[in-house]
Coordinates of C-alpha atoms in Angstrom, one line a residue:
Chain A
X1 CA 0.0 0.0 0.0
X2 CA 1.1 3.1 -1.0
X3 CA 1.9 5.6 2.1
X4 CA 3.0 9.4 2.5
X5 CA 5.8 7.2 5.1
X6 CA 7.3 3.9 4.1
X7 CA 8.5 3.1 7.1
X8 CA 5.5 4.0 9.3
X9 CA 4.0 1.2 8.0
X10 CA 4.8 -2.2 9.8
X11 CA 4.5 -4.8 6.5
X12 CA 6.6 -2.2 4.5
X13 CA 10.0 -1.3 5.9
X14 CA 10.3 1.3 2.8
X15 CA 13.7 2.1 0.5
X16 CA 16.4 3.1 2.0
X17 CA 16.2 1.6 5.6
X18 CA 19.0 -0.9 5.2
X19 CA 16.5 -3.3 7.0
X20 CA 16.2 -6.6 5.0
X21 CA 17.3 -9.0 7.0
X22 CA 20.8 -11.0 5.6
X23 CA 22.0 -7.8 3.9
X24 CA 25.9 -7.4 5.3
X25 CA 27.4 -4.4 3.7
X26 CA 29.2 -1.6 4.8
X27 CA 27.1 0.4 7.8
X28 CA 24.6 -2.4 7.6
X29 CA 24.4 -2.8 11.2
X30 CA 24.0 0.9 11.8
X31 CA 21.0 0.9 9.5
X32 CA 19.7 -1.9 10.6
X33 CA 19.6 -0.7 14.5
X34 CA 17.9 2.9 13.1
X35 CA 15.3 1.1 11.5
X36 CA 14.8 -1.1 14.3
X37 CA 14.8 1.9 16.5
X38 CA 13.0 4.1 15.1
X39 CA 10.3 1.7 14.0
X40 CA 9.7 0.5 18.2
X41 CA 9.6 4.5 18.4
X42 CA 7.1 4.6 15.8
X43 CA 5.3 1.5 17.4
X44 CA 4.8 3.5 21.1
X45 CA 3.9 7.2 19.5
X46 CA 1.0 5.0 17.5
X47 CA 0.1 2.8 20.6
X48 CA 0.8 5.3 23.4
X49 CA 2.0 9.0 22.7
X50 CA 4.9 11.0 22.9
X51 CA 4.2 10.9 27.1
X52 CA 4.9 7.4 27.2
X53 CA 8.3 7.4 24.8
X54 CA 10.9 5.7 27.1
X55 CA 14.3 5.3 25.7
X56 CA 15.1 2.2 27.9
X57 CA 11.1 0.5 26.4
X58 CA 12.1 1.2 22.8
X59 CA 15.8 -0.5 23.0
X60 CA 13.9 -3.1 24.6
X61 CA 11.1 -3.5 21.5
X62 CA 13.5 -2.9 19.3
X63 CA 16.1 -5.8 20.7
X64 CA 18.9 -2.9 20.5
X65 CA 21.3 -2.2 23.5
X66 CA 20.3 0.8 25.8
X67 CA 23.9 1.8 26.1
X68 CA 23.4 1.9 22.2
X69 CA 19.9 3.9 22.2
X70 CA 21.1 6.5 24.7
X71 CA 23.9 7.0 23.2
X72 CA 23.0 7.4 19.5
X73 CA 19.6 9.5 20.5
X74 CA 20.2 10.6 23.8
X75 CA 16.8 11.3 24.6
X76 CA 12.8 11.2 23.3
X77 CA 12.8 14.2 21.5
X78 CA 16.0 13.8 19.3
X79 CA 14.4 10.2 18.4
X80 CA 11.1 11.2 17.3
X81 CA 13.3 14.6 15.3
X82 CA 15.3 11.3 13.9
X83 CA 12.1 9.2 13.2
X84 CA 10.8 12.8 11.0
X85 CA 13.6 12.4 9.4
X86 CA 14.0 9.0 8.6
X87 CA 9.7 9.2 7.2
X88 CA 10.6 12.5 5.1
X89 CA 13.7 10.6 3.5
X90 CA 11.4 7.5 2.8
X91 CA 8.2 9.0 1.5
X92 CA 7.3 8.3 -1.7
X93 CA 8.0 10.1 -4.7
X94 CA 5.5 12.5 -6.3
X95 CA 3.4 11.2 -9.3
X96 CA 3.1 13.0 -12.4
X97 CA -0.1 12.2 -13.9
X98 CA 0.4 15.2 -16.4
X99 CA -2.7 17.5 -15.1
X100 CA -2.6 20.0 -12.1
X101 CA -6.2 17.6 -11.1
X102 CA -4.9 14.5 -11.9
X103 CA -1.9 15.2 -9.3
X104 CA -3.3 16.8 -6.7
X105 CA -5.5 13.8 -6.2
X106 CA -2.5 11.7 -5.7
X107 CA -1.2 14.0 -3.2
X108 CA -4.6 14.4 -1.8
X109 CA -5.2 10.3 -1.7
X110 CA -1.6 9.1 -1.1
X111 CA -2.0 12.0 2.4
X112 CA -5.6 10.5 3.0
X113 CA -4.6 7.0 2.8
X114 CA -1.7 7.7 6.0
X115 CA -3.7 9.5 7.9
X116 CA -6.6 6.6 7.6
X117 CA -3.9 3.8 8.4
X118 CA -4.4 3.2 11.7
X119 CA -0.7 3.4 13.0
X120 CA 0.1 6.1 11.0
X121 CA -2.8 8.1 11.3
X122 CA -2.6 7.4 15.1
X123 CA 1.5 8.3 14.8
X124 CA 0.8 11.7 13.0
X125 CA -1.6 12.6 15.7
X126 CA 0.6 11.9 18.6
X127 CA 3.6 13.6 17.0
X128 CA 1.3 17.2 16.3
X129 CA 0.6 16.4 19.7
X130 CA 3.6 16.2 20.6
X131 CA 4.7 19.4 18.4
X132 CA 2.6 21.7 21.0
X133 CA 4.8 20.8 23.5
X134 CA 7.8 20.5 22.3
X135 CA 9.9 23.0 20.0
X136 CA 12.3 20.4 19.3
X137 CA 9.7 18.0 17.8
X138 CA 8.0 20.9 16.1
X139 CA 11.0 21.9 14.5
X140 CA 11.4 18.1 13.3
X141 CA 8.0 18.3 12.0
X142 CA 8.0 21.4 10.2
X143 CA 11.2 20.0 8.2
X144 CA 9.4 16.6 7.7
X145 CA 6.3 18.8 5.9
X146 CA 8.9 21.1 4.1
X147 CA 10.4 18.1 2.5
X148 CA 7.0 16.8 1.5
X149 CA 5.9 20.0 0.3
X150 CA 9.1 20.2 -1.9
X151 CA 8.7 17.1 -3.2
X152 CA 5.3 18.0 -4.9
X153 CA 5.7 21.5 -5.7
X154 CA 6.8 21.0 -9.0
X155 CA 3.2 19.4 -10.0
X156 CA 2.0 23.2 -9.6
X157 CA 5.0 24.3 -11.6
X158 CA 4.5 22.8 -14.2
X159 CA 0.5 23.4 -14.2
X160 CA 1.7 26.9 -14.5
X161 CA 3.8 26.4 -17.3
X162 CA 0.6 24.6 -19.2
X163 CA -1.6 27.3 -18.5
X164 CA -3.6 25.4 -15.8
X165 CA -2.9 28.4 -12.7
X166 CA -1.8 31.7 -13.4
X167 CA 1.7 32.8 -13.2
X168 CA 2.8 33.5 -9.8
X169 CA 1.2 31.2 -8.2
X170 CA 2.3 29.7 -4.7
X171 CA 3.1 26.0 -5.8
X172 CA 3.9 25.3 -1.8
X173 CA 0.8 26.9 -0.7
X174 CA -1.1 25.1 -2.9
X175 CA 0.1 21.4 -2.0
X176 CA -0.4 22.9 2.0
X177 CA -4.5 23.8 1.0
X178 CA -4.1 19.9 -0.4
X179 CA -3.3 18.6 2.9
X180 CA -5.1 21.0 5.7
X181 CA -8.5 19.9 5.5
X182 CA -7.6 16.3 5.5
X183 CA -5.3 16.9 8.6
X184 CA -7.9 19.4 10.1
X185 CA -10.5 16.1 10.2
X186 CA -8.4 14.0 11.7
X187 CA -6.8 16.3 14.3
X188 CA -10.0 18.2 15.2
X189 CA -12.7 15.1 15.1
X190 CA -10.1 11.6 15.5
X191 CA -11.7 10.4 12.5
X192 CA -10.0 9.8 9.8
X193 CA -10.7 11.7 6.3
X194 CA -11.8 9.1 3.6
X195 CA -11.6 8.7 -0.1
X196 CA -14.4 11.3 -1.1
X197 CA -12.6 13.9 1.6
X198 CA -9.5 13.5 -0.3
X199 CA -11.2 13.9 -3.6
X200 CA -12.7 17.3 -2.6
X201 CA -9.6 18.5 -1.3
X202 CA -8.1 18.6 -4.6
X203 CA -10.5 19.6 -6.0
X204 CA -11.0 22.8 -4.2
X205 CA -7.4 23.3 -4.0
X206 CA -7.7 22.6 -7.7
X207 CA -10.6 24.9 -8.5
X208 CA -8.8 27.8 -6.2
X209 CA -5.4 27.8 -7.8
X210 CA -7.5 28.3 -11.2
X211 CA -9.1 30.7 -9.8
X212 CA -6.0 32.4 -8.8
X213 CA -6.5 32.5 -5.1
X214 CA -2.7 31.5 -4.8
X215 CA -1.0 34.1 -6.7
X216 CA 1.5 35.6 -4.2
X217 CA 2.1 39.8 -4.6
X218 CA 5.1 41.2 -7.1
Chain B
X1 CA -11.2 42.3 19.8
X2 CA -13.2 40.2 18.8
X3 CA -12.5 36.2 19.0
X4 CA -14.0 32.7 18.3
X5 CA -14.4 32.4 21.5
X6 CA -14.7 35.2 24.4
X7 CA -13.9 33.4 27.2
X8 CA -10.9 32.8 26.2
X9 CA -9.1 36.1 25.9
X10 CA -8.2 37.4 29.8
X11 CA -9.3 40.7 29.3
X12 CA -13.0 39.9 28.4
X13 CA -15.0 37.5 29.9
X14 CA -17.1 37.4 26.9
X15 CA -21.0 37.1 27.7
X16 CA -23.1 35.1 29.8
X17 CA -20.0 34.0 32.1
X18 CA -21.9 36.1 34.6
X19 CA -18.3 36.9 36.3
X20 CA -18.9 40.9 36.4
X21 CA -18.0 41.6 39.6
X22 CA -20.9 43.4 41.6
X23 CA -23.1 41.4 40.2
X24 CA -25.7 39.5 42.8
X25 CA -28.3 37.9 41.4
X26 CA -29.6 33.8 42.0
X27 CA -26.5 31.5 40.5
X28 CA -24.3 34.0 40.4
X29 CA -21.9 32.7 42.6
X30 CA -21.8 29.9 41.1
X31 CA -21.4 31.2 37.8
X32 CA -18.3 33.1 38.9
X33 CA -16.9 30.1 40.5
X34 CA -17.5 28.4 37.0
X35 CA -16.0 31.5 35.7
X36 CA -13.1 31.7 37.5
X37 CA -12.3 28.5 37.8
X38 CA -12.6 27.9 33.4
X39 CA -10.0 30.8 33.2
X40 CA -7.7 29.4 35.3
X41 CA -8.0 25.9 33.5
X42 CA -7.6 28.2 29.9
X43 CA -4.4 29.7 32.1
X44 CA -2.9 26.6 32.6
X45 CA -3.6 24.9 29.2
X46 CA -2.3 27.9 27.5
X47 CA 1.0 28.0 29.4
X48 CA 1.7 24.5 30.4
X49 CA -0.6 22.1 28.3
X50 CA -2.7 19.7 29.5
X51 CA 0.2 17.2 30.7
X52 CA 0.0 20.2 33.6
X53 CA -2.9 21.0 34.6
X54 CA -4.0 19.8 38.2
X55 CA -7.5 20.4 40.0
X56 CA -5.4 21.6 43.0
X57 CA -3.7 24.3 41.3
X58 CA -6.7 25.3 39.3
X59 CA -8.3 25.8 42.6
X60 CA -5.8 27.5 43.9
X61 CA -5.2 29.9 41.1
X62 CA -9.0 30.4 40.6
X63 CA -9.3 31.6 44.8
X64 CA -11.8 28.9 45.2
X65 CA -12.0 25.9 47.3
X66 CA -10.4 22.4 46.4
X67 CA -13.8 20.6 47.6
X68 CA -15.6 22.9 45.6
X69 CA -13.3 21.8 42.2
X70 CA -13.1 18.4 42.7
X71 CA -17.1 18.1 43.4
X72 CA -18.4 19.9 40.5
X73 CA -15.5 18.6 37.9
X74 CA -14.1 15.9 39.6
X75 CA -11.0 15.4 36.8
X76 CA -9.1 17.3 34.1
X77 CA -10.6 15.8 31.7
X78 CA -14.5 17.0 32.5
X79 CA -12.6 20.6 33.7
X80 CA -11.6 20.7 29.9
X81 CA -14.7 19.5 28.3
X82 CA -16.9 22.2 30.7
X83 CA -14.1 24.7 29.2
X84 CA -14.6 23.7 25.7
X85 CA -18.8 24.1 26.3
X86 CA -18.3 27.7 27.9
X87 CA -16.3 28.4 24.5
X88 CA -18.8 27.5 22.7
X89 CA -21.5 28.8 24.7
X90 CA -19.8 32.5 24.6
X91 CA -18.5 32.6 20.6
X92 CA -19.5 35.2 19.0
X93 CA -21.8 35.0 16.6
X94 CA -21.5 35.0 13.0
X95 CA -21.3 38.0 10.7
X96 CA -23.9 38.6 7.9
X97 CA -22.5 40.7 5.1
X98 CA -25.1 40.0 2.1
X99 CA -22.5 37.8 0.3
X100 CA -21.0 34.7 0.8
X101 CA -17.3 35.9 -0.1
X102 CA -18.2 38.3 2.8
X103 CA -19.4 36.1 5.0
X104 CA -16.5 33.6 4.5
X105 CA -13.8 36.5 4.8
X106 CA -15.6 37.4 8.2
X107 CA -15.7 34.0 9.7
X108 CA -11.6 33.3 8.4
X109 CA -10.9 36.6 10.1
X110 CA -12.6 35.4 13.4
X111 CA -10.8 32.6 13.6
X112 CA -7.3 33.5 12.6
X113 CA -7.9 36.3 15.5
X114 CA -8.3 33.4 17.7
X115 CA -5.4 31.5 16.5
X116 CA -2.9 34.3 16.7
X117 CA -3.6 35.6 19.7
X118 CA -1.0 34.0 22.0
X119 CA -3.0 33.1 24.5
X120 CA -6.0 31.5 23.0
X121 CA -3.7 30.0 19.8
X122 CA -1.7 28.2 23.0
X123 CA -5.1 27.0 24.5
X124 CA -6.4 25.4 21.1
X125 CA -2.5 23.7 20.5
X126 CA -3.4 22.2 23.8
X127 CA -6.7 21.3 23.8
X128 CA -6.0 19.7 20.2
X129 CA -2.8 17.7 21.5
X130 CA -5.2 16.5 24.5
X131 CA -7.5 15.0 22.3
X132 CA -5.0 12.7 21.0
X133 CA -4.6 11.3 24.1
X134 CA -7.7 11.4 25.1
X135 CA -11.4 10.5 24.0
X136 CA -13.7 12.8 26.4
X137 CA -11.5 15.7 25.4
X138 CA -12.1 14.7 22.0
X139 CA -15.7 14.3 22.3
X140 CA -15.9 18.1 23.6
X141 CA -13.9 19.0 21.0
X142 CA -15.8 17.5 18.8
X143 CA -18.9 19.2 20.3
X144 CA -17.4 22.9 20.1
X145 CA -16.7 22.7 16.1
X146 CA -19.9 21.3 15.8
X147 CA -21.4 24.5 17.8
X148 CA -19.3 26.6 15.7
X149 CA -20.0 25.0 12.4
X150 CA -23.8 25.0 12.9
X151 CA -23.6 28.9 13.8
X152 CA -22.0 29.7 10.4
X153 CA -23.6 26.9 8.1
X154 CA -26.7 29.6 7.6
X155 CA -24.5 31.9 5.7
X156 CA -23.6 28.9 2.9
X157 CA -27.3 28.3 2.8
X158 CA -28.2 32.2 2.0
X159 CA -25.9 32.3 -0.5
X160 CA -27.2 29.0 -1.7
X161 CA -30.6 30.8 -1.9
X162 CA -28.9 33.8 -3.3
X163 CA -27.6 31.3 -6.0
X164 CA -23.7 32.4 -5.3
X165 CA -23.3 28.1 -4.7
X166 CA -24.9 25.2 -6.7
X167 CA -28.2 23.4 -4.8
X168 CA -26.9 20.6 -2.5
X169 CA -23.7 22.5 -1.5
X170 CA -22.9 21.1 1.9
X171 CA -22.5 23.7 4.5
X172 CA -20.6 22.4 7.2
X173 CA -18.0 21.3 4.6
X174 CA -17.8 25.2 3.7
X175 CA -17.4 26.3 6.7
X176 CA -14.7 24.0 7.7
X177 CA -13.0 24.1 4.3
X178 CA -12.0 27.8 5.7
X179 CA -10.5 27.1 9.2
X180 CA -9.3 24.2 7.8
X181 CA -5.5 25.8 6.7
X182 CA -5.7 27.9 9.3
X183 CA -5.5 25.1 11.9
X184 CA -3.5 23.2 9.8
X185 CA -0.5 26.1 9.7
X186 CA -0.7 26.0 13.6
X187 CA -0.6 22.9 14.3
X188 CA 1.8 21.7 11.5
X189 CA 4.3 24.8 12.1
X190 CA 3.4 25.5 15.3
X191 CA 3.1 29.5 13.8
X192 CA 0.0 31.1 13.8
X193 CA -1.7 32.3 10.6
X194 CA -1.8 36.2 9.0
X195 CA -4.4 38.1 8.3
X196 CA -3.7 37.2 4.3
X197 CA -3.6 33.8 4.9
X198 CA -7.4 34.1 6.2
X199 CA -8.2 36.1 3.4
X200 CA -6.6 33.4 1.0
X201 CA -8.9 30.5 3.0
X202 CA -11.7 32.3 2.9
X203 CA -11.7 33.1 -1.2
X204 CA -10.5 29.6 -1.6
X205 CA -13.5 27.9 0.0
X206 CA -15.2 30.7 -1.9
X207 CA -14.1 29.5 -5.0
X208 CA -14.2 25.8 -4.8
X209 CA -18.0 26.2 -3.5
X210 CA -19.2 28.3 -6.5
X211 CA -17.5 25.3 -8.6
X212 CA -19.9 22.7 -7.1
X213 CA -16.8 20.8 -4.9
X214 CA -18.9 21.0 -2.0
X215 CA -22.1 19.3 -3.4
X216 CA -23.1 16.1 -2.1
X217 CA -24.3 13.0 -3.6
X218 CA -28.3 12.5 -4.0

């Protein structure tokens, strides 16, 4: 299944983890303890929240040393910052579908379909949670949506050079109107946004960039 | 200065929280008590989060009695729900400008008010993060956007009337579609939203409802 994080997802360690089991390469192990890591991390923001992250529980779920935990993360926040990292570097690639409607509803069903999976959905919650609370985490998090947001501005780019939005139009803000109502249902009601939700969002975020709503000043 | 919600903001105890002092009339101690003690709970949300907040120290900070706090809330979690209903009860109420762009603008304006003032964009990161964690604060919060929805839902259905939106355009999802980005920039960035931003989420929702997005199935 297709998912804004590969390696929030338990079945699907994602590309670039190092995880597969018998690989021995150069830095192997070191990947191979992350992933482990950060994926017993993962499991206790999902299961728990952020209040019950406990360096000593995750090197224990993960089978890793605590000597080797503490030492590499130090503490919850830098391993939740780390996990951000690890979800923005193993997120799936943008599609180009060759339409401004036609991509936006990837976005809009690829962010849909995290936020309904029930560990991620539940992992995005307690890590916005977690954000309030902690600058650290909301730092991590604002790079983790920067990256996303970079990785499918250019579907608005490239709308604009067919003539689909007007010139000067905000390709960031328009992948961030993409996402927000599908966030703002899950974060405000704990119900997940379904497949018609995500369809709407894009296209209103669609029918808004048209209507040149996004157009940022000279 | 106006806000979503008037209880929230220190200087203005909005109406109906009866906490004018001077005022003697039957309930109206207990309305203050409820008064007092709600703004201290706000207090502490907004400066510590929920992980913080204590009946003892709300009673303390409020000047009223620990029995008295405990018996009528009995935990932090009813305190916060009883908060999240005096919110509701004391939001203004929505604008009525003849058009729905208007309208919209008004309502976008209202809320990003809300969210940028420090004290009450620190209560809703709060109350938000709580209900992650927590399924009675998520039911109130549930309640209060419900409240709020169902206040400004009348302006879609004028301008439905009016003919400015296509028959069948749901309401709700209108008037959500505008805080929608407005939340999501606070709670994603942890930064509140600008004046244009509301501006830019009010025409969007705007736009996509005079393109049908918002009309439901038969």
């Amino acid at each position: 299944m297709p998912a804004e994080s590969g390696t929030a997802h338990p079945a699907d360690p994602g590309p670039g983890t190092g995880a597969d089991p018998g690989t021995v390469r150069p830095g192997g192990r070191t990947a191979r303890v992350r992933a482990a890591v950060l994926r017993a991390a993962g499991d206790v923001l999902a299961e728990q929240g952020f209040a019950h992250l406990d360096l000593a529980d995750v090197a224990r779920r993960a089978e890793v040393g605590r000597t080797t935990v503490y030492r590499r993360w130090g503490s919850v926040t830098a391993l939740v910052a780390d996990l951000l990292v690890e979800m923005a570097e193993t997120s799936l690639p943008r599609t180009d579908t060759g339409s401004l409607s036609g991509d936006l509803a990837a976005n809009a069903a690829l962010v849909q379909r995290t936020l309904a999976d029930p560990r991620q959905g539940a992992l995005f919650r307690a890590v916005v949670a977690a954000a309030a609370c902690d600058e650290r985490t909301a730092a991590a998090l604002r790079r983790f949506y920067e990256v996303r947001v970079a990785e499918w501005a250019p579907c608005v780019e490239r709308a604009a050079a067919r003539g689909e939005v007007p010139p000067g139009t905000d390709a960031g803000t328009v992948v961030r109107a993409v996402s927000a109502p599908l966030y703002y249902t899950l974060l405000t009601t704990g119900t997940a946004p379904d497949a018609p939700a995500a369809a709407r969002a894009a296209r209103a975020a669609c029918a808004a960039a048209a209507a040149g709503v996004y157009v940022t000043g000279p």
